XYZ file of C-alpha atoms in Angstrom:
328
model
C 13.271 7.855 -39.844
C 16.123 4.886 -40.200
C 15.192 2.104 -41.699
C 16.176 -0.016 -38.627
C 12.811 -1.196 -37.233
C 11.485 -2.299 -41.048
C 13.786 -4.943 -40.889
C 13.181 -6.551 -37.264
C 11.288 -9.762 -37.828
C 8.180 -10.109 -36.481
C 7.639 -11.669 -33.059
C 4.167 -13.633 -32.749
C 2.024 -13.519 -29.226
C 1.709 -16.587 -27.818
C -1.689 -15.571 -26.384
C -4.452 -13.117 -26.135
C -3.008 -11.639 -22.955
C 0.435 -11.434 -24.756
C -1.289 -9.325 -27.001
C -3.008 -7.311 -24.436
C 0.084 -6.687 -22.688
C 1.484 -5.333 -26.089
C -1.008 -2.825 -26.949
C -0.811 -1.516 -23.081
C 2.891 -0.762 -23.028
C 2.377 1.153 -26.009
C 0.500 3.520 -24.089
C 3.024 4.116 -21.664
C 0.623 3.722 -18.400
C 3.242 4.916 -15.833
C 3.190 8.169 -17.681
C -0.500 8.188 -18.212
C -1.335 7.652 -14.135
C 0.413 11.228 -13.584
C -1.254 12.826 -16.226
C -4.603 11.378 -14.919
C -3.592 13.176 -11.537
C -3.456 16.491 -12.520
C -6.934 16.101 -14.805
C -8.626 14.872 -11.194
C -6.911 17.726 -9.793
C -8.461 20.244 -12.130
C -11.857 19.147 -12.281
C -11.697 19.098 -8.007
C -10.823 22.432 -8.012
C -13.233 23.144 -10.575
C -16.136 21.797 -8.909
C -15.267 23.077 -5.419
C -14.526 19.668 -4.445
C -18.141 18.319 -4.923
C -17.403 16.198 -8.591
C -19.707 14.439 -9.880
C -18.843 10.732 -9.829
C -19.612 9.772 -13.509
C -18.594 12.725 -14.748
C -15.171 11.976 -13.046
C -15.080 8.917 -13.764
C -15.536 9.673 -17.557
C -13.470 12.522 -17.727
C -10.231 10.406 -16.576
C -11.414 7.193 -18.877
C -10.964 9.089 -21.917
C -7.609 11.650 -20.918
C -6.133 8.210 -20.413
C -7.574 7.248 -24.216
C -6.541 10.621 -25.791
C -2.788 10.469 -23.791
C -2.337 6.238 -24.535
C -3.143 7.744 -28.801
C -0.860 10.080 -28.227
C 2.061 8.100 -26.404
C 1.218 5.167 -28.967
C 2.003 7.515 -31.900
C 5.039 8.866 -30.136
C 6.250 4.925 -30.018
C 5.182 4.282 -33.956
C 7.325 7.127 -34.918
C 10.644 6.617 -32.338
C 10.615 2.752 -33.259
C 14.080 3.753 -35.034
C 16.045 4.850 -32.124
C 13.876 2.617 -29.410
C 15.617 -0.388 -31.286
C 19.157 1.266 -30.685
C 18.883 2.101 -27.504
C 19.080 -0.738 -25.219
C 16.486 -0.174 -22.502
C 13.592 0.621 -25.195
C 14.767 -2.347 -27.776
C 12.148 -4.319 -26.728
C 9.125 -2.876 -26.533
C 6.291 -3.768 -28.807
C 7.091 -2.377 -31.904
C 11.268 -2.307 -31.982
C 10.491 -5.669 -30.811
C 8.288 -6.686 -33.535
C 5.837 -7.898 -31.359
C 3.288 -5.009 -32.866
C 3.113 -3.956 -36.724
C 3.204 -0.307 -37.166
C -0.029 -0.161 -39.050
C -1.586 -2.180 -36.503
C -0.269 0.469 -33.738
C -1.467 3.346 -35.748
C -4.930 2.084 -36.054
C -4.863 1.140 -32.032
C -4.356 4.873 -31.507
C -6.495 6.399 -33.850
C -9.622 4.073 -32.144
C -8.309 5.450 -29.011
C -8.135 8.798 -29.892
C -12.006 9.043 -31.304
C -13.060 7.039 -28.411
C -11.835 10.044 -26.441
C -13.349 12.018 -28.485
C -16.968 11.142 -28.748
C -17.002 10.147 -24.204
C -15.928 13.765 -23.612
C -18.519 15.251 -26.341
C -20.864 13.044 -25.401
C -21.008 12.883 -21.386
C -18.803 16.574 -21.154
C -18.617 19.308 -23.495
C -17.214 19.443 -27.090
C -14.256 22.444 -25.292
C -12.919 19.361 -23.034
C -12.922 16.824 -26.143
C -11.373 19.595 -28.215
C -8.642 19.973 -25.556
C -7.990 16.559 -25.685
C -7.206 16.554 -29.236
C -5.272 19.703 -29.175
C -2.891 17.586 -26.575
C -2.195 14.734 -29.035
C -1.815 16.910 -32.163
C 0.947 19.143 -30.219
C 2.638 16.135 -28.074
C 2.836 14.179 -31.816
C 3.724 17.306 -34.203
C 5.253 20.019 -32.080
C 6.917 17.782 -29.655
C 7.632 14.005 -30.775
C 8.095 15.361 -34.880
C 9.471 18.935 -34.884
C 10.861 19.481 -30.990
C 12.297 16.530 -29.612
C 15.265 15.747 -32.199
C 15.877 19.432 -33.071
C 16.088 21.830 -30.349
C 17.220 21.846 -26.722
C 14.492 23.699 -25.757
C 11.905 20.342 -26.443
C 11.019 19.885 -23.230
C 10.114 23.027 -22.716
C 8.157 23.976 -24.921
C 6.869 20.487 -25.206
C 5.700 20.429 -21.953
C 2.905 22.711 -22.801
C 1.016 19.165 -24.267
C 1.377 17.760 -20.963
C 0.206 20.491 -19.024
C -3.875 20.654 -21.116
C -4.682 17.526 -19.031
C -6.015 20.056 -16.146
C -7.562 22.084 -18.498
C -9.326 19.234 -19.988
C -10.269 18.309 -16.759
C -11.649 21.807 -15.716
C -13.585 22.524 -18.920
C -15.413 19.059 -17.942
C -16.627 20.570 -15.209
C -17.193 24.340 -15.841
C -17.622 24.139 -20.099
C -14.942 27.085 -19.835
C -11.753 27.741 -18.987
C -11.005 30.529 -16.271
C -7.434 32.292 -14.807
C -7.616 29.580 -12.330
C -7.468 26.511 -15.054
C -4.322 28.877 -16.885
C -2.268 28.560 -13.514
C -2.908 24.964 -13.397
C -1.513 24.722 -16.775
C 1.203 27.255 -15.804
C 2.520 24.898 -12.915
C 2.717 21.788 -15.099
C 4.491 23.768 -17.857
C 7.290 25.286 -15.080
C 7.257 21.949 -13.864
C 8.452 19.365 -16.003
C 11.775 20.611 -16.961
C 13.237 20.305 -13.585
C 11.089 16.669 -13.919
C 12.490 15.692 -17.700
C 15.780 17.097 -17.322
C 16.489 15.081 -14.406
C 16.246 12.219 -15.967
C 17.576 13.703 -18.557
C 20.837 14.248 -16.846
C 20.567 10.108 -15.809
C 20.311 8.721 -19.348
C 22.198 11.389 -21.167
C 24.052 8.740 -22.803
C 21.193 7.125 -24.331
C 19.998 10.171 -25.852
C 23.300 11.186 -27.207
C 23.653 7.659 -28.726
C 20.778 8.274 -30.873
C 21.376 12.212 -31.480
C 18.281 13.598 -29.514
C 19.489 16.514 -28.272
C 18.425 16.606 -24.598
C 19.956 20.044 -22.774
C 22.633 17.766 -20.541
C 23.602 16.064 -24.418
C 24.340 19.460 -25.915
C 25.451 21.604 -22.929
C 26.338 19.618 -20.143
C 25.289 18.886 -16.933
C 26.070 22.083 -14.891
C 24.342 24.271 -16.926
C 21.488 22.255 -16.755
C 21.087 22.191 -13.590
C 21.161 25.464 -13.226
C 18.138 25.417 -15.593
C 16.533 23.194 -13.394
C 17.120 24.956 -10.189
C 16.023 28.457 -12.205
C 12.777 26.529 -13.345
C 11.788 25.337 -9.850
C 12.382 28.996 -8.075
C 10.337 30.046 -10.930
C 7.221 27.528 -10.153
C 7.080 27.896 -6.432
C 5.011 31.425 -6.599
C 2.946 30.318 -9.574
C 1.341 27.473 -7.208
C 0.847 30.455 -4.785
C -1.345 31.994 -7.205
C -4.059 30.012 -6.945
C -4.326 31.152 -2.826
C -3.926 34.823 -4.136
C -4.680 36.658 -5.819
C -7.504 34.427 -7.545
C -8.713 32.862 -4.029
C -9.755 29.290 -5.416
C -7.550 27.869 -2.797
C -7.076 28.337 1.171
C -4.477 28.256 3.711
C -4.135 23.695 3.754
C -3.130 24.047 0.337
C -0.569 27.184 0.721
C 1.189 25.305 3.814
C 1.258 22.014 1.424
C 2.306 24.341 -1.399
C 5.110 25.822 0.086
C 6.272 22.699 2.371
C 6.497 20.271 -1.056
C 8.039 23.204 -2.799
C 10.405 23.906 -0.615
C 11.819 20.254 -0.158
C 11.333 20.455 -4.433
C 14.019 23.866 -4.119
C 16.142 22.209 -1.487
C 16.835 18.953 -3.616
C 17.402 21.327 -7.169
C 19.858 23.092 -5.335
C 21.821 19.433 -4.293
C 21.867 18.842 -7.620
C 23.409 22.320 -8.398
C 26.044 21.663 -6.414
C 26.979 18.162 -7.654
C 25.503 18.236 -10.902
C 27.209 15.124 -12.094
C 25.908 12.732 -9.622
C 23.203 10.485 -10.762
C 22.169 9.373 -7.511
C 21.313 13.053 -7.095
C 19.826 13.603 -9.970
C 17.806 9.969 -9.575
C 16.888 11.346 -5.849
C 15.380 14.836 -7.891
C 13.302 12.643 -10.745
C 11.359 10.575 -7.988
C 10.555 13.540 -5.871
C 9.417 15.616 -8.883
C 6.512 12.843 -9.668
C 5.879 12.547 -5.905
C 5.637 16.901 -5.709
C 3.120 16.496 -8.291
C 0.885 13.612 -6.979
C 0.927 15.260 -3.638
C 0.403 19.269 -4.650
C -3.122 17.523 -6.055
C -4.037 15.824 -3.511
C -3.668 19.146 -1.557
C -5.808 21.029 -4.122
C -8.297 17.923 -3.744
C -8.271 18.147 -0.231
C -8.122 21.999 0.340
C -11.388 22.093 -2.060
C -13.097 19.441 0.570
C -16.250 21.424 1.856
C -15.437 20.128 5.579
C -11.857 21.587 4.859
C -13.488 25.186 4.558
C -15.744 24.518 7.664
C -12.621 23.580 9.313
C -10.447 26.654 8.462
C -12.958 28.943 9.209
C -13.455 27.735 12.643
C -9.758 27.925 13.148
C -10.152 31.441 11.911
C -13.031 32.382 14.168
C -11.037 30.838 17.019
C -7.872 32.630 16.617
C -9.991 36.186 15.950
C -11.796 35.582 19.546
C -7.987 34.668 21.075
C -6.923 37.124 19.895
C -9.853 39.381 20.845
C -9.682 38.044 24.407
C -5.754 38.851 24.502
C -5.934 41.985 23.303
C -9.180 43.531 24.122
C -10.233 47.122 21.990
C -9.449 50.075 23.698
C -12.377 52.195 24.161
């Protein structure tokens, strides 16, 4: 690590809720909200859309404790090129607004908070998950992946896609082919999600030498790799409607409609892979895909959802019964 952030001076809060405001941004909220998504997701599928409240309510308090430990590390240790790059200079700690002793404490109390709520109220599998995400979003990805290989978003991505899992071992105490697709479509999701904004500060990351797929190849093959990796997740979300029947036909049409506007915009950016607004157009719709593909789990696992496709079923059988009448 450069020696750069040891020598910024140290900026003093004014007030407590200077200080608060400090120790948030570490966390990286924005980041943490989606993450919280998908966990709600998984534990509503889980539960057949009948979650318990405080269970819920737990569940998501301490994914956003283990994720804020784990995005608070990954701040302590790229303080060096946050304080080169211009748009990240000034958060807490490039800033010297937060020591990094003082940041590495915050995490590790936020990290056994996590901990102990999901052994405590959930099962000792969900808090073990929860771990398993910081140690491979801090070591694989933030320490080995992310200045080294081209390929650190992808494989990265795996720590952001155990939220579900976390989320469905809450619920269950296991961890079924269901909960593996949910990880599956997080995993095949967030390189068409990174990589676009990738592809919008790729000068950022080549100032500092991370080398980000557009940095290192370019921006047409990447979005190639982008387009290739959305194809790819549109009939892993279909897997969850069959073969393993844990969702019904309001999810599929949701599935395939968001999916299909996700394809369509991959392939704009295919075409003009250069264009930021593009690729800026791609990045916004990839977090809105996500949000909404949960809530259509959420609401496809609604028991008056099931009532209400199966009298839709039972109609169109007797339709189609009164159209076309056995033959005797």
């Amino acid at each position: 690590m450069q020696e750069t952030t040891l020598t910024v001076s140290p900026r003093h809060h004014e007030n407590l809720l200077q200080v608060i405001q400090s120790y948030y941004q570490l966390t990286k909220p924005r980041i943490i909200l989606l993450l919280l998504i998908t966990t709600a997701g998984g534990m509503w599928v889980a539960a057949a859309g009948q979650v318990d409240p405080v269970l819920l309510l737990i569940t998501l308090i301490s994914g956003a404790f283990a994720a804020g430990s784990a995005n608070t590390i990954n701040c302590l240790y790229d303080r060096d090129i946050d304080y080169i790059m211009e748009r990240t200079r000034h958060r807490p700690l490039p800033s010297g607004r937060v020591q990094p002793r003082d940041a590495l404490l915050f995490a590790i109390g936020l990290a056994t908070i996590s901990f102990t709520l999901l052994t405590v109220f959930a099962n000792l599998l969900s808090a073990c998950l929860a771990m398993s995400g910081i140690v491979f979003y801090v070591l694989i990805y933030t320490h080995w992946l992310k200045r080294h290989s081209t390929q650190n978003i992808v494989i990265g991505g795996a720590a952001g896609a155990i939220p579900p899992l976390v989320g469905w071992a809450a619920v269950t105490g296991e961890l079924s082919w269901a909960a593996w697709v949910l990880f599956a479509i997080i995993f095949l999701w967030t390189p068409p999600h990174f990589w676009a904004l990738a592809v919008m500060i790729r000068e950022d990351y080549a100032k500092v030498g991370v080398p980000m797929l557009p940095v290192i190849v370019g921006d047409e093959p990447t979005s190639r790799q982008i387009f290739y990796y959305t194809l790819a997740l549109i009939p892993v979300t279909l897997l969850l409607v069959y073969p393993l029947h844990v969702m019904g036909a309001v999810y599929c049409g949701i599935a395939l409609l968001l999916g299909g506007i996700f394809v369509k915009k991959a392939w704009q950016l295919m075409q003009a892979p250069s264009d930021l607004q593009v690729a800026r157009s791609l990045f916004k719709y990839s977090i809105l895909y996500m949000m909404l593909l949960c809530a259509g789990m959420g609401l496809d696992s609604l028991p008056w959802t099931h009532q209400l496709t199966d009298a839709v079923a039972s109609n169109m059988q007797l339709l189609i019964s009164a159209v076309l009448p056995t033959q005797a």
